[in-house]
Short mmCIF file of C-alpha atoms in Angstrom, two decimals:
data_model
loop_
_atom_site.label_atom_id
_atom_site.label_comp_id
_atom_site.label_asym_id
_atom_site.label_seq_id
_atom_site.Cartn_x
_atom_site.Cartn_y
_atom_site.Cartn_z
CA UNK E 1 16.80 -24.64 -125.48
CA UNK E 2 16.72 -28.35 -124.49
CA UNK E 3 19.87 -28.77 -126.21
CA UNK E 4 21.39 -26.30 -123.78
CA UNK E 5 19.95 -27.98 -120.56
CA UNK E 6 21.41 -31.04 -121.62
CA UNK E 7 25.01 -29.70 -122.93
CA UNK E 8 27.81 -31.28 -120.85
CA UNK E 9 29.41 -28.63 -118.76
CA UNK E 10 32.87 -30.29 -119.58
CA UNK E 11 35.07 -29.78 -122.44
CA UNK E 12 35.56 -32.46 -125.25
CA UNK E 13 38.98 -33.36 -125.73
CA UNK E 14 39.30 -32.51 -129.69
CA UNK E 15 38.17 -29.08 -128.77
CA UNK E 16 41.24 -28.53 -126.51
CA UNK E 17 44.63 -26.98 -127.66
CA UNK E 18 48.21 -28.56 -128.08
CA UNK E 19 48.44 -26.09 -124.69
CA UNK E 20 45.70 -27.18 -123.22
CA UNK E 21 46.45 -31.04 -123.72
CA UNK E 22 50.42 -30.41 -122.18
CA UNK E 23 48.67 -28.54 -119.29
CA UNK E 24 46.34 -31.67 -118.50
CA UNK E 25 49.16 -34.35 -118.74
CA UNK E 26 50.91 -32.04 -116.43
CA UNK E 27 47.82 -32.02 -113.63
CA UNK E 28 47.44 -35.97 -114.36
CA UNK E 29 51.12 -36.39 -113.77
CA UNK E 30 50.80 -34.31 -110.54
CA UNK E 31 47.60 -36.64 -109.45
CA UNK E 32 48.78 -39.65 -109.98
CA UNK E 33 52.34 -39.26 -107.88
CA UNK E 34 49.44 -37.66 -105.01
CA UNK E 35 47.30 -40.82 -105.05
CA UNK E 36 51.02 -42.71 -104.62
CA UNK E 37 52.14 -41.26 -101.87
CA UNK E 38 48.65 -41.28 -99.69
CA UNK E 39 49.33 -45.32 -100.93
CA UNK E 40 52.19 -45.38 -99.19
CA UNK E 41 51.48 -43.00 -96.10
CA UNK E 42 48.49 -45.36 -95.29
CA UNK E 43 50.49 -49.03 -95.95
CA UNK E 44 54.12 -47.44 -94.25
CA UNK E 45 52.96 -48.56 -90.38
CA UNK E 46 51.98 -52.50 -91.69
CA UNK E 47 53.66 -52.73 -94.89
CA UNK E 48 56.83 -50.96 -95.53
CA UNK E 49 57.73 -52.82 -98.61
CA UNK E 50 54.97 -52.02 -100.25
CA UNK E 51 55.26 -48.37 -99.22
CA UNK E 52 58.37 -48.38 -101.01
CA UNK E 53 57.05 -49.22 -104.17
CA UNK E 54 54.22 -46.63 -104.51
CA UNK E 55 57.21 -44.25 -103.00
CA UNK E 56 59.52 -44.82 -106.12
CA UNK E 57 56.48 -44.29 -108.26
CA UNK E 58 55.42 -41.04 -106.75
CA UNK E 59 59.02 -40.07 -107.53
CA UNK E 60 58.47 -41.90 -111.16
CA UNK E 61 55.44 -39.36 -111.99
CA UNK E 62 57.32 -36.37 -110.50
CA UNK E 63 60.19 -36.67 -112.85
CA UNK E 64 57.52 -37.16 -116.09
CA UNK E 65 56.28 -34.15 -114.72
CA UNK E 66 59.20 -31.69 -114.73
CA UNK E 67 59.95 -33.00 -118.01
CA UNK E 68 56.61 -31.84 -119.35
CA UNK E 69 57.04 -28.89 -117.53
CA UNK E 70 60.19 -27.94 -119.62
CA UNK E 71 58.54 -29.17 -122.56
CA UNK E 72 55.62 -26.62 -121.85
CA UNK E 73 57.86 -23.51 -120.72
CA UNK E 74 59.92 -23.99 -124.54
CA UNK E 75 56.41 -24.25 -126.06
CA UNK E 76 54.42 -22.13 -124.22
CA UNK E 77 56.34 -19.96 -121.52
CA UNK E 78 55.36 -20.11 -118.06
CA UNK E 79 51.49 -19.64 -117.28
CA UNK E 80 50.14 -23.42 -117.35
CA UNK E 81 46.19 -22.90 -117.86
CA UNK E 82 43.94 -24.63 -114.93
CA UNK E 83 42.42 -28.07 -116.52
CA UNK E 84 41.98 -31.48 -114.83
CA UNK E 85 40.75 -34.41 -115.89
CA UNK E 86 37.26 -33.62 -114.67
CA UNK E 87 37.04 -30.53 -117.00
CA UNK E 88 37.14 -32.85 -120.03
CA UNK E 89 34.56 -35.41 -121.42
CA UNK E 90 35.98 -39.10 -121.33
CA UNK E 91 39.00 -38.78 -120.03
CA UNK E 92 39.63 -41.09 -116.93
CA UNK E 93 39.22 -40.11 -113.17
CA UNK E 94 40.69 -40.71 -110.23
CA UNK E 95 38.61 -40.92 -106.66
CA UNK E 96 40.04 -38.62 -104.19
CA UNK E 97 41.91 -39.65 -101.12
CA UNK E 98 39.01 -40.28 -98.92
CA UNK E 99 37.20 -42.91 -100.60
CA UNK E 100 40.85 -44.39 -101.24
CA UNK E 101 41.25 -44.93 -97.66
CA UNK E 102 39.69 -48.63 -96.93
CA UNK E 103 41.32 -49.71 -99.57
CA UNK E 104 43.01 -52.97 -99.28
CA UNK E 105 46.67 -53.65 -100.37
CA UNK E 106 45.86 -55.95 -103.18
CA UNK E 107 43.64 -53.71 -104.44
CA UNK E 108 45.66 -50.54 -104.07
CA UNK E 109 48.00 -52.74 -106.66
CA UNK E 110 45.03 -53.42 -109.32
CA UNK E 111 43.93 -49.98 -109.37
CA UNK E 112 47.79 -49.17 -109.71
CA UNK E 113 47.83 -51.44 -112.55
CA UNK E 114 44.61 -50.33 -113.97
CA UNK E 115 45.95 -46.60 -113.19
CA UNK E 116 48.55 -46.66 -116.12
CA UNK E 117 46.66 -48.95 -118.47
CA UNK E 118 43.79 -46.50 -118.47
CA UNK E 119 46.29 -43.66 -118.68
CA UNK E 120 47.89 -45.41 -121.91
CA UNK E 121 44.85 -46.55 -123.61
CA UNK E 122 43.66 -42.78 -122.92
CA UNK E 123 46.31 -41.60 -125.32
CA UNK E 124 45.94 -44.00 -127.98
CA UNK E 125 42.80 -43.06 -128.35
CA UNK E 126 43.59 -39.14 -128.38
CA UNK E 127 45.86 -39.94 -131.00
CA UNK E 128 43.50 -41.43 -133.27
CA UNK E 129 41.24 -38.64 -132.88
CA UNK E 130 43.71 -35.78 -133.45
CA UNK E 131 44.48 -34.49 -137.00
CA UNK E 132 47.77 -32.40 -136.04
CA UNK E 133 51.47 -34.14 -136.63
CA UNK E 134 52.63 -32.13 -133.65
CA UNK E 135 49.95 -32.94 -131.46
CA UNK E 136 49.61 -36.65 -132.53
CA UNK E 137 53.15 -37.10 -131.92
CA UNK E 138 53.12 -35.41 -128.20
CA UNK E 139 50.29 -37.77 -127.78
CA UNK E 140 51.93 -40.73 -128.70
CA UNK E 141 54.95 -39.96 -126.49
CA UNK E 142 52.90 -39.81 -123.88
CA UNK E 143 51.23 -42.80 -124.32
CA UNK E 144 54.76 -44.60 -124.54
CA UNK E 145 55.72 -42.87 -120.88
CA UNK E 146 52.49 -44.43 -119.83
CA UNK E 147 53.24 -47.71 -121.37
CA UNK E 148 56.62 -47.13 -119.65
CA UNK E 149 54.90 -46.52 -116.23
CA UNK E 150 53.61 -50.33 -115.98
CA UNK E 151 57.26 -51.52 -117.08
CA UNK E 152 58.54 -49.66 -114.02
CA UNK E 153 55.69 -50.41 -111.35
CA UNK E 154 56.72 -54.23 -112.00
CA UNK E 155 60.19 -53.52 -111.58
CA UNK E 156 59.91 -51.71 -108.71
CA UNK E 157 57.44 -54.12 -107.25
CA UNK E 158 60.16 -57.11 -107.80
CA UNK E 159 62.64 -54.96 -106.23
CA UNK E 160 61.03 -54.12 -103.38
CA UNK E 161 58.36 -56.59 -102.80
CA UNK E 162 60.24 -59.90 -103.70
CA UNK E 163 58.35 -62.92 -103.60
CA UNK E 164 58.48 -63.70 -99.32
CA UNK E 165 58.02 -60.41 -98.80
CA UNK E 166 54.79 -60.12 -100.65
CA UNK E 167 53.43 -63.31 -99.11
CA UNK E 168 54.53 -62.10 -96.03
CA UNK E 169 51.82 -59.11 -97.18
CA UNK E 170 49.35 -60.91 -98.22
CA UNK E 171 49.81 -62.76 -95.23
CA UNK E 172 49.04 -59.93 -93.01
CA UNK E 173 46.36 -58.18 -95.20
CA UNK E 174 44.30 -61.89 -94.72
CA UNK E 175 44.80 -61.60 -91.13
CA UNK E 176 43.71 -58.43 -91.09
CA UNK E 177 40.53 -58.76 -92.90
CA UNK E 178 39.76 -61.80 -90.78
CA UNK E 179 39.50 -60.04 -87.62
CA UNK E 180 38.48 -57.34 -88.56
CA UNK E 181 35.43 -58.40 -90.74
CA UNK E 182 35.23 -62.04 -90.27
CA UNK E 183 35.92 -63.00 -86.61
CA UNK E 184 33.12 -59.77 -85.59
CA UNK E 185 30.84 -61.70 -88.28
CA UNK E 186 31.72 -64.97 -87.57
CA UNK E 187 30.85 -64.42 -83.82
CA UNK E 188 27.34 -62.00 -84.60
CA UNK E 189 26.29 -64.57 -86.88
CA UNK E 190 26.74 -67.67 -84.42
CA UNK E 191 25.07 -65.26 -82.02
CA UNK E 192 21.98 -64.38 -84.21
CA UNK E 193 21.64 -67.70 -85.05
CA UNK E 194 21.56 -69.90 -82.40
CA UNK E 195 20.49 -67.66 -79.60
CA UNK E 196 17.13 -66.42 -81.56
CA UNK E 197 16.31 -70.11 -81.89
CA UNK E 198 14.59 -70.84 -78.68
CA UNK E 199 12.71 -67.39 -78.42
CA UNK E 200 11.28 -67.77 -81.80
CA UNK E 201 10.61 -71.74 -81.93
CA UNK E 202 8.54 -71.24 -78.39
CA UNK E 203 6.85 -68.49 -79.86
CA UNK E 204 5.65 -70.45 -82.89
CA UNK E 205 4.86 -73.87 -80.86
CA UNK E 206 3.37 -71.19 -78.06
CA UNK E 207 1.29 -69.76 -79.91
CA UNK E 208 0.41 -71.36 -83.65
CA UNK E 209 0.43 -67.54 -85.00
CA UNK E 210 2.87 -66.99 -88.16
CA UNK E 211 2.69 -63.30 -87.72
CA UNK E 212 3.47 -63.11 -84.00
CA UNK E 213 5.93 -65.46 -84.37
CA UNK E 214 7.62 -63.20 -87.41
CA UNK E 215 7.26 -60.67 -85.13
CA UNK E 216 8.91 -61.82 -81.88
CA UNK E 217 11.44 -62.83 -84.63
CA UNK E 218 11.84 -59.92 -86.14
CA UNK E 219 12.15 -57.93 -82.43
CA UNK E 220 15.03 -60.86 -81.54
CA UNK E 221 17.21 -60.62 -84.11
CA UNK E 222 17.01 -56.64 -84.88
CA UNK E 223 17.25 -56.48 -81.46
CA UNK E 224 20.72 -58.98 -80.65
CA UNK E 225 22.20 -56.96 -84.09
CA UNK E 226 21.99 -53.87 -81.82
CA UNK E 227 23.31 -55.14 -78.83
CA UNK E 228 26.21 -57.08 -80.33
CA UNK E 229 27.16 -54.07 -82.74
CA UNK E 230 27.75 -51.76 -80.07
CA UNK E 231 28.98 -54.27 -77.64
CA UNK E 232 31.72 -55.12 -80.23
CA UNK E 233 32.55 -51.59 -81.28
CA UNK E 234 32.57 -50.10 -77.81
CA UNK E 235 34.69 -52.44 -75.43
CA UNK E 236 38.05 -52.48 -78.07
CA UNK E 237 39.31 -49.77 -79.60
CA UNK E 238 41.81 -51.80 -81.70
CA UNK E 239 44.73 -49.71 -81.34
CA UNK E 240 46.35 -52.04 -78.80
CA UNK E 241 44.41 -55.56 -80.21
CA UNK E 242 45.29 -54.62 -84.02
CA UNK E 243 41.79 -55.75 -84.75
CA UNK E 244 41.05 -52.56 -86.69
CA UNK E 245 38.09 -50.35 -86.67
CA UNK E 246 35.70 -50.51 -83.92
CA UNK E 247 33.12 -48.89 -86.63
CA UNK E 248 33.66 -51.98 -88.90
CA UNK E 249 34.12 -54.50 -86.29
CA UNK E 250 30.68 -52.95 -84.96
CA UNK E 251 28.77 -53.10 -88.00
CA UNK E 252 30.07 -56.51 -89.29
CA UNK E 253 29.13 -58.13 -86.31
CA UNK E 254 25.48 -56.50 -85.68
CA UNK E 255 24.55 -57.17 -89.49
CA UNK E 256 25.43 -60.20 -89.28
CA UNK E 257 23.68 -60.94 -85.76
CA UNK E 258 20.23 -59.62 -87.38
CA UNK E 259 20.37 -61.23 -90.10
CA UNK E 260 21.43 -64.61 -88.31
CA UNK E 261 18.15 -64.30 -86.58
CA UNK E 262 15.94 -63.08 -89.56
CA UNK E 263 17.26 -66.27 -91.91
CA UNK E 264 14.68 -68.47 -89.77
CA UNK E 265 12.16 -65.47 -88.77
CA UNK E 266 11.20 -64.55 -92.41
CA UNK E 267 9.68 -67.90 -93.52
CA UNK E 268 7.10 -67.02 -90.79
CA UNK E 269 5.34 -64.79 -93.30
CA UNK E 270 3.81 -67.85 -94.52
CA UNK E 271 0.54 -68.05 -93.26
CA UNK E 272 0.63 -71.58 -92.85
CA UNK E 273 2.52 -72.74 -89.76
CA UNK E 274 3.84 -76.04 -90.77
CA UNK E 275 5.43 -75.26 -93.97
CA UNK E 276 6.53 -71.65 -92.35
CA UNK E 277 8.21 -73.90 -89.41
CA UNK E 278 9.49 -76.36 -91.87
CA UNK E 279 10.69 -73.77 -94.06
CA UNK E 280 12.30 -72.07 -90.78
CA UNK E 281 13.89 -75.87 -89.77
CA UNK E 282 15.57 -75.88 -93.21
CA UNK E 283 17.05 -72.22 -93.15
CA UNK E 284 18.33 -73.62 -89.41
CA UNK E 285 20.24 -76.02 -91.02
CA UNK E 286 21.88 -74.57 -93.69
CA UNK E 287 22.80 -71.23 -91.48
CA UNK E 288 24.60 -73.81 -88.90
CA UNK E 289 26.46 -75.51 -91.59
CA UNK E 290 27.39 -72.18 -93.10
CA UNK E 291 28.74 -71.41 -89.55
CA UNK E 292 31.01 -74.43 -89.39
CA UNK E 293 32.34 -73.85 -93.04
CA UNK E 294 33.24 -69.98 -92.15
CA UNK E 295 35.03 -71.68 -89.04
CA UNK E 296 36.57 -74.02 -90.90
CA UNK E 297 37.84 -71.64 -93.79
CA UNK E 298 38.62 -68.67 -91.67
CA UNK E 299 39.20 -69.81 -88.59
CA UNK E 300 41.56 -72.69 -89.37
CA UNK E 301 38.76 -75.10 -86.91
CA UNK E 302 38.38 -78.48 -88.30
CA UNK E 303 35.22 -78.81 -90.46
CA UNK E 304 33.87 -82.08 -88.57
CA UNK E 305 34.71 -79.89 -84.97
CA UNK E 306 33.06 -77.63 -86.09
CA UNK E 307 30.14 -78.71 -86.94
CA UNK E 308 29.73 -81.13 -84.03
CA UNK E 309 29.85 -78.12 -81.60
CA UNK E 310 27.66 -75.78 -84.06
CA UNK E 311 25.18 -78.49 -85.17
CA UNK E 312 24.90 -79.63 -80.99
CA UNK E 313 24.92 -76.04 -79.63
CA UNK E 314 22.03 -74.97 -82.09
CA UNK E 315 20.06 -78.35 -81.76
CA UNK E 316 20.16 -78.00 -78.06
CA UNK E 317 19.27 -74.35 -78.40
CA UNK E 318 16.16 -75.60 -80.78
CA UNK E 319 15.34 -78.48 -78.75
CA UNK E 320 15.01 -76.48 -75.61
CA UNK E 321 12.51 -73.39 -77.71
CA UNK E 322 10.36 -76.43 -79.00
CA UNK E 323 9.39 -77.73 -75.65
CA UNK E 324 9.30 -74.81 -73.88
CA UNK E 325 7.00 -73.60 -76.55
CA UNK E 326 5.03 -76.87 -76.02
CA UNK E 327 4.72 -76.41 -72.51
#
């Protein structure tokens, strides 16, 4: 009985049929030149070259396909039984379109890449575990197509994609991502920061308490990640700015607000107030330096700039909490 609760409700692959094995290369075949083409219906608008590629091997995978097909109607005649790779233990998968769709365009090319090495490998294997001279050797052939299928995704990438274009690409892609993850974060994290410094530095000079302090803390920064989420997300849409999602825009920069604020609100779970506020001057410094590096990396801002206004702003900021907490 507990062997039945536990029995995989998928097929293993030496249990299926020469038929069965034609009619699953067939469904692959018919996948794969799918997850192409939503490639290039999501990267036509930005990158048409790209687009291209995936294009040509949608069309690559069609023509595999209708020769299988033939193969299977001289075989088998024309009913093709209903399997899929999810119907059969270990055989690779493919994620359907929506969790494809934030992919980015250097990683729709590795899992292109890792696509048809899986696909090949796949085969090999099946070979080695299949007694039959017929079936080994329809195996086998099918591991050369998919062997084949890399051979023709770099030609078609160097034919369509030369090398300017693709920098051109990649060019784009990294602006992308930068403002539409890292300018939002960038700007919530400078935010969460420096403005929680003078709300929770008066608080702890104010008042000598560790956990009130945490706690006005903890209500700044959750607080400012709420308010600068929405703020972001809700006054650009990014269809006319190109900055992307408002969603991801909002959620980049309010995570990043809070936990600008928390980096120097946690340490006040010491119970001691001089090593928690020493322990909270530290995290200060590091989180303004980290600032000036992303500005500096991302942003194209000269490091020493960047720092002088960071490193000023927040000190000011800091100053300004101390003595207001001292007054």
């Amino acid at each position: 009985m507990l062997a039945r609760f536990f029995r995989s409700s998928k097929r293993s692959f030496q249990s299926l049929s020469e038929q069965e094995i034609l009619a699953l290369a067939i469904a692959s075949e018919e996948d794969d030149a799918r997850i192409y083409l939503a490639y290039a219906d999501k990267l036509r608008p930005e990158f048409p070259a790209s687009a291209k590629v995936f294009e040509d091997m949608a069309e690559v995978e069609d023509t595999h396909r209708k020769s299988l097909i033939e193969i299977y109607r001289q075989r088998f005649g024309e009913r093709i039984p209903l399997i899929r790779r999810e119907h059969v233990e270990g055989f690779y998968e493919r994620k359907p379109d929506w969790l494809r769709a934030n992919l980015s365009l250097d990683a729709m090319r590795q899992e292109t890449e890792a696509m048809e090495e899986q696909a090949y490998r796949f085969y090999v294997e099946a070979v080695k575990r299949t007694s039959d001279a017929s079936t080994r050797k329809l195996l086998g052939d099918l591991a050369l197509a998919e062997q084949g299928h890399e051979d023709i995704a770099r030609m078609l990438g160097d034919k369509h994609t030369p090398e300017d274009v693709r920098r051109d690409e990649d060019e784009t892609a990294h602006r992308q991502f930068v403002l539409t993850y890292v300018q939002p974060g960038l700007a919530g994290l400078m935010d969460g920061s420096v403005s929680t410094l003078a709300p929770i530095f008066a608080a702890a000079f104010a008042t000598q308490d560790t956990w009130q302090t945490f706690l006005v803390g903890l209500s700044a920064s959750v607080g400012a990640g709420i308010s600068m989420g929405f703020t972001e997300a809700a006054h650009d849409d990014g269809k006319i700015s190109g900055r992307g999602s408002p969603i991801k825009r909002g959620l980049a920069c309010g995570i990043m607000t809070a936990l600008g604020g928390l980096g120097h609100a946690l340490p006040y779970l010491i119970p001691h107030f001089w090593t928690a506020t020493i322990t909270a001057a530290i995290i200060v410094f590091f989180e303004l330096w980290a600032i000036a590096f992303i500005q500096n990396r991302y942003m194209e801002t000269p490091f020493l700039r960047a720092a002088f206004q960071v490193v000023l702003g927040g000190g000011l900021v800091l100053g300004a909490g101390i003595l207001i907490g001292n007054g």
